[in-house]
XYZ file of C-alpha atoms in Angstrom:
600
model
C 25.028 -32.558 33.288
C 22.761 -34.670 31.096
C 21.139 -33.467 27.909
C 19.211 -30.223 28.251
C 15.752 -29.961 26.711
C 15.450 -27.789 23.651
C 14.063 -24.282 23.586
C 10.528 -23.577 22.495
C 8.102 -20.669 22.517
C 4.577 -22.069 23.041
C 1.663 -19.644 23.185
C 3.750 -16.597 24.040
C 6.155 -14.527 21.971
C 7.676 -13.113 25.148
C 8.442 -16.162 27.271
C 11.304 -18.580 26.633
C 10.377 -22.015 27.881
C 12.387 -25.203 28.285
C 10.118 -28.083 27.375
C 9.977 -31.173 29.528
C 7.541 -32.969 27.263
C 8.665 -36.501 26.399
C 6.431 -39.109 24.738
C 7.571 -41.785 27.185
C 10.257 -41.721 29.848
C 12.082 -45.077 29.560
C 12.472 -45.120 33.346
C 8.676 -45.325 33.791
C 7.091 -48.760 33.269
C 4.365 -48.744 30.622
C 1.943 -50.707 32.804
C 1.533 -47.886 35.314
C -1.454 -46.461 33.436
C -2.479 -43.065 34.770
C 0.308 -43.187 37.360
C 2.868 -42.442 34.657
C 1.228 -39.029 34.115
C 1.329 -35.941 36.376
C -1.617 -35.452 38.713
C -3.949 -32.942 36.972
C -4.269 -29.517 38.541
C -8.046 -29.863 38.811
C -7.607 -33.038 40.843
C -5.178 -31.334 43.231
C -7.682 -28.536 43.816
C -10.448 -31.095 44.288
C -8.318 -32.770 46.989
C -7.960 -29.426 48.767
C -11.713 -28.891 48.734
C -12.464 -32.465 49.812
C -9.973 -32.472 52.709
C -9.962 -28.910 54.017
C -13.351 -27.736 52.771
C -15.517 -29.515 55.374
C -13.263 -28.406 58.242
C -13.357 -24.812 57.044
C -17.127 -25.013 56.563
C -17.426 -26.240 60.155
C -15.214 -23.304 61.184
C -12.669 -25.499 62.959
C -9.846 -22.933 62.530
C -11.952 -20.489 64.566
C -10.982 -22.479 67.675
C -7.240 -22.186 66.976
C -4.919 -20.200 69.188
C -4.569 -16.992 67.134
C -7.806 -17.009 65.140
C -9.749 -14.690 67.456
C -6.829 -12.271 67.556
C -6.766 -12.037 63.750
C -10.536 -11.615 63.599
C -10.424 -8.849 66.217
C -7.810 -7.006 64.138
C -10.031 -7.423 61.082
C -13.034 -6.130 63.010
C -11.217 -2.857 63.662
C -10.494 -2.428 59.938
C -14.128 -3.193 59.168
C -15.133 -0.203 61.308
C -12.171 2.119 60.782
C -10.413 1.238 57.518
C -8.080 4.245 57.578
C -7.365 4.270 61.307
C -5.124 1.395 62.465
C -5.331 2.474 66.102
C -7.242 -0.211 68.006
C -8.545 1.108 71.359
C -10.038 -2.187 72.534
C -6.930 -4.072 73.711
C -3.916 -3.040 75.797
C -5.784 0.225 76.521
C -5.031 1.042 72.871
C -2.402 -0.235 70.437
C -1.345 0.289 66.838
C -2.343 -2.339 64.289
C 0.329 -0.864 62.029
C 2.748 -3.151 63.893
C 1.326 -6.078 61.880
C 0.987 -6.093 58.060
C -2.731 -5.798 57.355
C -3.517 -7.640 54.125
C -5.163 -10.774 55.547
C -7.034 -8.687 58.122
C -8.253 -6.246 55.499
C -9.551 -9.020 53.255
C -11.325 -10.581 56.252
C -12.773 -7.154 57.044
C -14.062 -6.738 53.488
C -15.631 -10.193 53.452
C -17.090 -9.724 56.950
C -19.607 -7.254 55.547
C -20.961 -10.104 53.418
C -20.448 -13.348 55.370
C -19.421 -12.175 58.842
C -16.046 -12.196 60.597
C -15.718 -15.925 61.154
C -16.554 -17.030 57.643
C -14.461 -14.171 56.276
C -11.530 -15.672 58.158
C -12.351 -19.121 56.740
C -12.483 -17.779 53.179
C -9.107 -16.027 53.399
C -7.480 -19.046 55.053
C -9.129 -21.336 52.517
C -7.811 -19.258 49.625
C -4.254 -19.614 50.932
C -4.682 -23.387 51.287
C -6.182 -23.631 47.788
C -3.254 -21.752 46.255
C -0.612 -23.750 48.136
C -0.476 -26.868 45.873
C -0.374 -24.605 42.805
C 2.546 -22.711 44.322
C 4.358 -25.897 45.339
C 3.825 -27.419 41.892
C 5.239 -24.387 40.094
C 8.172 -24.142 42.494
C 8.936 -27.859 42.193
C 8.979 -27.587 38.390
C 12.132 -25.522 38.730
C 13.886 -28.594 40.133
C 12.223 -31.689 38.727
C 9.817 -33.075 36.125
C 6.050 -32.573 35.957
C 5.123 -35.917 37.438
C 7.333 -35.529 40.510
C 6.271 -31.894 40.914
C 2.619 -32.936 40.940
C 3.345 -35.563 43.605
C 5.044 -32.930 45.735
C 2.053 -30.629 45.295
C -0.248 -33.456 46.377
C 1.808 -33.970 49.552
C 1.634 -30.263 50.403
C -2.150 -30.478 50.809
C -1.814 -32.902 53.729
C 1.303 -31.601 55.486
C 1.222 -32.046 59.234
C 2.836 -28.632 59.601
C 0.095 -27.008 57.533
C -2.593 -28.703 59.632
C -0.988 -27.432 62.849
C -0.631 -23.874 61.559
C -4.236 -23.768 60.353
C -6.206 -25.799 62.896
C -4.174 -25.385 66.086
C -2.061 -22.222 65.816
C -4.271 -20.123 63.551
C -1.268 -18.512 61.826
C -3.060 -17.179 58.783
C -0.281 -14.665 58.111
C 2.367 -17.382 57.819
C 0.337 -19.661 55.557
C -0.853 -16.882 53.239
C 2.468 -15.064 52.852
C 4.516 -18.263 52.387
C 2.104 -19.377 49.664
C 2.312 -16.030 47.880
C 6.108 -15.962 48.006
C 6.198 -19.486 46.619
C 3.997 -18.297 43.737
C 6.323 -15.346 43.089
C 9.610 -17.264 43.059
C 9.228 -19.012 39.666
C 8.655 -15.602 38.067
C 11.815 -14.345 39.753
C 13.796 -17.318 38.450
C 12.505 -16.999 34.887
C 13.215 -13.272 34.837
C 16.792 -13.856 35.996
C 17.390 -16.599 33.417
C 15.420 -15.161 30.470
C 14.965 -11.458 31.258
C 11.238 -11.427 30.383
C 9.577 -8.179 31.467
C 6.229 -9.827 32.184
C 7.890 -12.153 34.680
C 9.481 -9.132 36.356
C 6.184 -7.272 36.721
C 4.180 -10.214 37.977
C 6.915 -11.527 40.277
C 7.451 -8.136 41.921
C 3.712 -7.618 42.319
C 3.144 -10.990 44.029
C 6.202 -10.523 46.266
C 4.959 -7.109 47.427
C 1.521 -8.588 48.077
C 3.106 -11.325 50.192
C 5.019 -8.703 52.188
C 1.710 -6.991 52.950
C 0.453 -10.224 54.522
C 3.197 -11.002 57.051
C 6.426 -9.403 58.194
C 8.163 -12.415 59.793
C 7.918 -14.462 56.592
C 9.439 -11.569 54.645
C 12.379 -11.175 57.020
C 13.096 -14.746 58.108
C 11.405 -17.037 55.585
C 12.008 -15.483 52.171
C 15.843 -15.740 52.281
C 15.558 -19.514 52.741
C 13.856 -19.732 49.335
C 15.626 -16.934 47.476
C 19.217 -18.014 48.127
C 18.727 -21.484 46.562
C 17.009 -19.922 43.534
C 19.804 -17.406 43.003
C 22.271 -20.295 43.152
C 20.140 -22.326 40.726
C 19.801 -19.412 38.329
C 23.582 -18.990 38.216
C 23.954 -22.696 37.386
C 21.373 -22.560 34.611
C 22.655 -19.308 33.125
C 26.105 -20.866 32.864
C 24.696 -24.017 31.251
C 22.912 -21.851 28.683
C 26.197 -20.052 27.993
C 24.547 -16.859 29.136
C 26.066 -13.898 30.936
C 26.231 -14.306 34.691
C 26.932 -10.609 35.002
C 23.665 -9.807 33.223
C 21.837 -12.302 35.436
C 23.273 -10.657 38.551
C 22.071 -7.323 37.203
C 18.568 -8.715 36.777
C 18.667 -10.094 40.317
C 19.638 -6.650 41.576
C 16.924 -4.988 39.533
C 14.245 -7.399 40.710
C 15.044 -6.919 44.377
C 15.471 -3.179 44.005
C 11.874 -2.990 42.817
C 10.681 -5.376 45.527
C 12.459 -3.434 48.271
C 11.078 -0.136 46.972
C 7.572 -1.612 46.884
C 7.872 -3.096 50.361
C 9.195 0.172 51.804
C 6.228 2.023 50.337
C 3.635 -0.548 51.383
C 4.984 -1.076 54.911
C 6.068 2.493 55.740
C 3.785 2.756 58.820
C 5.047 -0.619 60.073
C 8.690 0.388 59.694
C 8.105 3.710 61.443
C 6.307 1.936 64.290
C 9.198 -0.521 64.587
C 11.681 2.343 64.827
C 9.635 4.019 67.555
C 9.005 0.822 69.483
C 11.626 -1.859 68.782
C 10.878 -5.311 70.142
C 13.033 -5.164 73.265
C 10.697 -6.192 76.064
C 11.377 -9.096 78.407
C 11.548 -12.477 76.669
C 8.347 -14.542 76.729
C 8.984 -18.310 76.824
C 7.666 -20.577 74.065
C 7.886 -24.345 73.746
C 9.018 -24.242 70.097
C 12.399 -23.005 71.390
C 12.860 -26.062 73.606
C 15.452 -28.812 73.232
C 13.349 -31.571 71.686
C 15.669 -34.305 72.913
C 15.441 -33.189 76.535
C 11.721 -32.437 76.114
C 10.431 -35.317 73.962
C 6.797 -34.248 74.311
C 7.592 -31.042 72.446
C 9.750 -33.043 70.046
C 6.672 -35.034 69.079
C 4.594 -31.878 68.761
C 7.053 -29.657 66.890
C 9.026 -32.229 64.887
C 7.379 -35.611 64.466
C 3.855 -34.312 63.907
C 4.756 -31.593 61.363
C 7.056 -33.850 59.324
C 5.169 -37.143 59.513
C 5.936 -39.356 56.475
C 8.348 -36.719 55.136
C 10.722 -37.607 57.991
C 11.181 -41.035 56.366
C 12.363 -39.324 53.186
C 15.084 -37.236 54.851
C 17.888 -39.743 53.972
C 16.708 -39.638 50.342
C 16.700 -35.827 50.440
C 20.363 -35.752 51.443
C 21.273 -38.463 48.936
C 19.449 -36.851 46.026
C 20.451 -33.352 47.093
C 24.102 -34.208 46.481
C 23.449 -33.858 42.743
C 24.849 -30.666 41.290
C 21.587 -29.020 40.307
C 19.778 -29.967 43.517
C 22.455 -28.801 45.949
C 20.921 -25.297 46.284
C 17.576 -26.836 47.254
C 19.274 -29.129 49.767
C 21.048 -26.117 51.252
C 17.772 -24.235 51.753
C 16.019 -27.262 53.193
C 18.835 -28.110 55.604
C 19.080 -24.557 56.911
C 15.309 -24.321 57.482
C 15.354 -27.804 59.007
C 17.981 -26.806 61.590
C 16.138 -23.584 62.448
C 12.939 -25.572 62.927
C 14.628 -27.742 65.561
C 14.495 -24.802 67.970
C 16.848 -25.155 70.916
C 17.791 -28.735 70.040
C 20.888 -27.410 68.254
C 22.742 -24.102 68.737
C 22.131 -23.154 65.081
C 18.846 -21.300 65.581
C 20.168 -19.249 68.473
C 23.381 -18.380 66.612
C 21.727 -17.412 63.325
C 18.650 -15.652 64.690
C 20.294 -13.830 67.580
C 17.787 -11.724 69.482
C 15.002 -12.916 67.176
C 15.390 -16.423 68.637
C 13.645 -15.170 71.787
C 10.909 -13.344 69.874
C 9.834 -15.746 67.128
C 7.905 -18.961 67.450
C 10.067 -21.416 65.534
C 7.513 -23.904 64.230
C 7.246 -21.708 61.118
C 10.705 -22.892 60.024
C 9.500 -26.480 59.902
C 6.794 -25.326 57.512
C 9.393 -23.610 55.330
C 11.599 -26.720 55.414
C 8.703 -28.912 54.338
C 7.841 -26.640 51.419
C 11.473 -26.828 50.305
C 11.347 -30.613 50.692
C 8.346 -31.081 48.395
C 10.366 -31.433 45.143
C 12.460 -34.127 46.824
C 9.333 -35.764 48.188
C 7.844 -35.843 44.698
C 10.959 -37.483 43.301
C 10.957 -40.093 46.075
C 7.297 -40.923 45.460
C 7.930 -41.237 41.718
C 10.636 -43.823 42.348
C 8.474 -45.754 44.823
C 5.486 -45.768 42.460
C 7.697 -46.924 39.589
C 8.904 -49.823 41.710
C 5.743 -50.857 43.571
C 3.217 -49.540 41.039
C -0.465 -49.287 41.981
C -0.133 -50.990 45.357
C 2.689 -48.644 46.323
C 0.680 -45.621 45.192
C -2.244 -46.666 47.400
C -0.030 -47.140 50.460
C 1.741 -43.809 49.930
C -1.503 -41.897 49.367
C -3.064 -43.521 52.438
C -0.080 -42.619 54.613
C 0.009 -39.013 53.416
C -3.729 -38.398 53.721
C -3.982 -40.318 57.001
C -1.184 -38.294 58.579
C -2.767 -35.040 57.458
C -6.059 -36.083 59.077
C -4.226 -37.159 62.239
C -2.401 -33.814 62.446
C -5.605 -31.848 61.881
C -7.220 -33.673 64.823
C -4.092 -33.593 67.010
C -5.704 -31.441 69.686
C -8.103 -34.298 70.432
C -5.194 -36.571 71.353
C -2.848 -33.964 72.826
C -5.191 -31.287 74.197
C -3.180 -28.086 74.200
C -6.329 -26.010 73.697
C -9.219 -26.636 76.039
C -12.767 -25.922 74.837
C -13.130 -22.122 74.908
C -15.314 -20.677 77.657
C -18.495 -18.906 76.657
C -17.802 -15.174 76.365
C -21.345 -14.153 75.471
C -22.296 -13.320 79.107
C -19.281 -10.993 79.292
C -20.257 -9.238 76.066
C -23.818 -8.821 77.318
C -22.626 -7.401 80.662
C -20.251 -4.891 79.035
C -22.982 -3.677 76.692
C -25.395 -3.000 79.549
C -25.860 0.365 81.272
C -22.635 2.390 81.391
C -20.258 -0.565 81.828
C -18.418 0.214 78.581
C -17.166 3.459 80.125
C -14.678 1.417 82.147
C -11.915 -0.953 81.167
C -11.983 -4.627 82.048
C -9.741 -7.656 82.500
C -10.386 -11.376 82.085
C -8.754 -14.181 84.076
C -8.899 -17.737 82.792
C -9.776 -16.953 79.155
C -6.797 -18.185 77.108
C -7.095 -17.394 73.366
C -10.674 -16.212 73.986
C -10.119 -12.611 75.065
C -10.076 -11.430 71.450
C -13.458 -13.080 70.904
C -14.912 -10.332 73.113
C -13.277 -7.310 71.504
C -15.276 -7.022 68.231
C -18.642 -7.074 69.980
C -18.330 -4.380 72.634
C -17.120 -0.796 72.863
C -15.397 -1.482 76.168
C -11.621 -1.567 76.268
C -9.367 -4.092 77.986
C -5.930 -3.574 79.525
C -4.973 -7.041 78.256
C -4.588 -8.513 74.772
C -3.290 -11.440 72.722
C -0.698 -9.740 70.522
C 2.766 -9.669 72.049
C 4.035 -6.837 69.840
C 1.025 -4.719 70.763
C 1.996 -4.527 74.428
C 3.180 -1.070 75.522
C 1.875 -0.833 79.096
C 4.839 -1.089 81.511
C 3.006 -3.602 83.679
C 3.232 -6.013 80.745
C 6.489 -5.157 78.990
C 8.581 -5.317 82.162
C 7.589 -8.922 82.836
C 7.842 -12.183 80.903
C 4.094 -12.537 80.490
C 2.205 -12.639 77.198
C -1.335 -12.178 78.559
C -2.674 -11.340 81.989
C -5.630 -13.650 81.425
C -3.235 -16.603 81.862
C -0.855 -14.864 84.265
C -0.382 -17.805 86.636
C 1.062 -19.970 83.871
C 4.003 -17.561 83.607
C 5.051 -18.145 87.194
C 6.258 -15.363 89.457
C 6.571 -12.901 86.558
C 2.959 -13.414 85.580
C 1.632 -12.919 89.106
C 3.828 -9.836 89.559
C 2.436 -8.299 86.350
C -1.134 -8.991 87.464
C -0.506 -7.542 90.911
C 0.916 -4.336 89.421
C -2.069 -3.983 87.104
C -4.471 -4.313 90.035
C -2.533 -1.654 91.944
C -2.757 0.747 88.995
C -6.429 0.076 88.228
C -7.500 3.731 88.836
C -4.900 4.929 86.312
C -6.448 2.822 83.554
C -10.101 2.991 84.556
C -10.027 -0.767 85.229
C -13.258 -1.517 87.094
C -14.400 -5.013 86.060
C -12.571 -8.328 86.190
C -14.248 -11.425 84.742
C -12.954 -14.525 86.507
C -13.284 -17.992 84.991
C -10.248 -19.444 86.795
C -10.968 -19.119 90.509
C -7.403 -19.789 91.586
C -7.038 -16.003 91.212
C -9.716 -15.291 93.832
C -7.354 -14.979 96.856
C -5.113 -12.525 94.986
C -8.089 -10.374 93.982
C -9.533 -10.412 97.489
C -6.176 -9.441 98.999
C -5.916 -6.523 96.534
C -9.290 -5.171 97.669
C -11.576 -6.507 94.927
C -14.952 -8.099 95.671
C -17.397 -10.326 93.712
C -20.207 -8.294 92.163
C -22.265 -10.711 90.092
C -22.375 -14.286 88.824
C -22.717 -14.296 85.043
C -23.019 -18.072 84.808
C -22.005 -21.098 86.826
C -18.287 -20.494 86.214
C -17.916 -16.756 85.559
C -17.947 -14.118 88.282
C -17.591 -10.357 87.843
C -15.288 -8.737 90.404
C -15.061 -4.998 91.063
C -13.660 -2.402 93.397
C -14.387 1.173 94.465
C -12.782 4.461 93.550
C -12.297 3.732 89.836
C -12.911 6.687 87.478
C -14.183 6.142 83.937
C -11.499 5.172 81.429
C -9.881 7.899 79.370
C -7.704 7.570 76.234
C -4.040 7.048 77.033
C -1.642 9.129 74.979
C 0.795 7.000 73.019
C 3.629 8.003 70.666
C 2.795 4.863 68.645
C -0.586 6.161 67.506
C -0.181 6.557 63.715
C -0.868 10.030 62.305
C -3.637 10.473 59.787
C -1.374 10.235 56.720
C -0.030 6.871 57.838
C -3.560 5.584 58.333
C -4.416 6.596 54.764
C -1.296 4.826 53.443
C -2.135 1.748 55.504
C -5.631 1.649 54.066
C -4.526 2.072 50.432
C -1.168 0.471 49.634
C -1.242 -3.031 51.200
C -4.736 -3.826 49.961
C -3.980 -2.056 46.701
C -0.975 -4.330 46.113
C -3.267 -7.352 46.122
C -5.669 -5.661 43.721
C -2.794 -4.870 41.346
C -1.689 -8.514 41.440
C -5.213 -9.724 40.668
C -5.505 -7.165 37.858
C -2.196 -8.276 36.315
C -3.358 -11.878 36.416
C -6.607 -11.006 34.648
C -4.830 -8.775 32.130
C -2.282 -11.367 31.081
C -4.889 -14.115 31.075
C -7.194 -12.120 28.840
C -4.354 -11.043 26.559
C -2.698 -14.404 26.049
C -5.254 -16.913 27.273
C -3.042 -18.013 30.150
C -0.818 -16.674 32.891
C 2.702 -18.041 32.656
C 1.314 -21.563 32.162
C 0.482 -23.556 35.266
C 1.866 -26.777 33.870
C 5.015 -26.502 31.721
C 8.311 -25.881 33.464
C 10.727 -23.237 32.295
C 13.568 -24.711 34.292
C 16.621 -26.382 32.865
C 15.841 -29.795 34.327
C 18.273 -32.576 33.402
C 16.842 -35.545 31.544
C 18.433 -37.768 34.195
C 15.766 -36.631 36.621
C-alpha cells in the first residue's frame, strides 16, 4: 500500500481524521483550472434543484405507478395517526405491514401543502440528500475530487429517474439514501471508536429502517459487508486491534438491531401472523433479459446508461487491494439486478425472488459504483481536459433527462383515467354504505381512497391482500384482472359471486372488455358517469359491515407505530442540530476520514 496520509484533529477533539489535503496532485495537469478541484457541495445541491426541482414542482412523480398508493397510506395517517388499520382498501388491511416513516411525513406535510405536494417534498428531500450521501460514502474509497464526480453522477442516474418518475418507490429511494448517510459513521466508529459516530450512525440507520423494510433486509447487507471488510483492512494498516474493531462492529449492530426491533415491533408481529406465502405474482423485473430484450432495455440499459461503459474499468480498478470490498458489493448487487438472466438472484434470494421487484438491486449496484465512476471521470478529465468534461457532463445529464421521460418513448403507464366522477358518485346519498370495485383503473384506484368514506374490496398493495379471492390467485389487483390471464379472471369471478358477503354493490367500469363477464354474473349498468365510465350494480346486496381480521393491530401497537418510527427521525434531526450547534459542523461534509492511498 502507498503512503498513508497523516493523522490530524481539525475542529473536533473527539474525531480522528485522515487528511487528504494535498497542495497539488502531480497526476493532475495544472492547466485544468477549476476541474482540478472537487465539485463544491453547494453546486451539487444546485444541480439537484435545477434538474429535479421543476419536475417535482409539476408533480410528475404523482403519475408514477406507486405514488397514489403511498399517498393513500399517508392519508390514513393524516386522519388516524395512532390507528394503522386502513378500512378503505381490501375491505380493511393493516398499514403496519409497511414501515410508516415516509407516509407519516407526507401526512404531516399534507395538513400544510396537501397530499400531493407533501409527497413531492418528501421525495425531493431524499433526492436532495442523495448526492451528499454518495459523496460521503465515496470518500471512504477515493479522493475528494473523484468522490464529488461520483456524487454528481448520482443526481442523474437512470435508475433513480425510473424509481422516482415511473415506479414511485419513495420507500426505496429514501431508505437507501439514509443508509448511505449512516455508513460513513459506522466505518469511522469501527476504525476510531468515536462515541459521536456511534450515536449518529445508529440513529440514522434506525430512521432508515423506519422508511422501508425491503432495503433493510435485502439492500443494507450489500453495503455493510464491503465496509466491514474495508474497516478490517484499515485497522490492520493502522496497526490497530482487529479484535477491538470486531467488538465495535458487534456493539454498533447490537444497538441498531435493538432499535429496529423496537421501532418495527408492529411490523414484525404482523409478519409473524401473516407471512408472505400467497400465490406468486409475476413481474417483468424477474425476466431473462437476454430472452426478453425489451425488458433488458428497460431494466438494465436504461438504469445503467453511461455507467455501463465504465463496467470494465470497475472490474479493472476493483482488483486493487483496498477497492476489492467495493467491487464485491457492486458485483453482487449487479448480478441480483439482472433478475432471471442468471441463476444468482433465484439462488440467493430463495422465496423472496418471487416476492420482490428486482430493479431495486440495480439502484444499489449503481450507488456502489459511484466511487468507481468518479475515479473514471477523473482520469478522463485529466486526459481530455475541458472538452472531455463537457462531453461527460452532457452524456450524464442527457441520459438522466432521457430516463426521466422514458414513459413518453416506452409507454408503460397510460394517462390515468379521471376518478373524480367516481369520488362524486360515492359521496352522494348513501353510496358509501356499500363497497365498490373498479375495472380498468391501473395505478389509479388509490387516487380514490383518500377522498371518500367508501371501502373497496381491491387495492394496490400486494402485502395488504388477505381476502381469499385475491391471495389464492396470481393477481395483484382486480382492477387489471384480465392482464393476469386465467388466474385474474378466476379471482374476479369469485369476487362477483361473493359480493353479498362483502357488501359489494357498485362496480365502476372503464375497460368495457369486462362487460360480458359482469352481465353473465347478473350485474347491470346503472349510470354513465362520463363517456367512458359506467356504474354497474346488482340486487340483493346488504350494506357493508366491518370484516373481522386477526391482523388488525391492537391499540398499544397503534400507539407504538405512531410514536417510535416518526420519533426516530426527530431524534436524528435533533442530534444533527445538537452537534452542529456544539461544534459548528456535523462530522464534516467534505474531509474524508478514510485511509485512502496516495496512489488513488
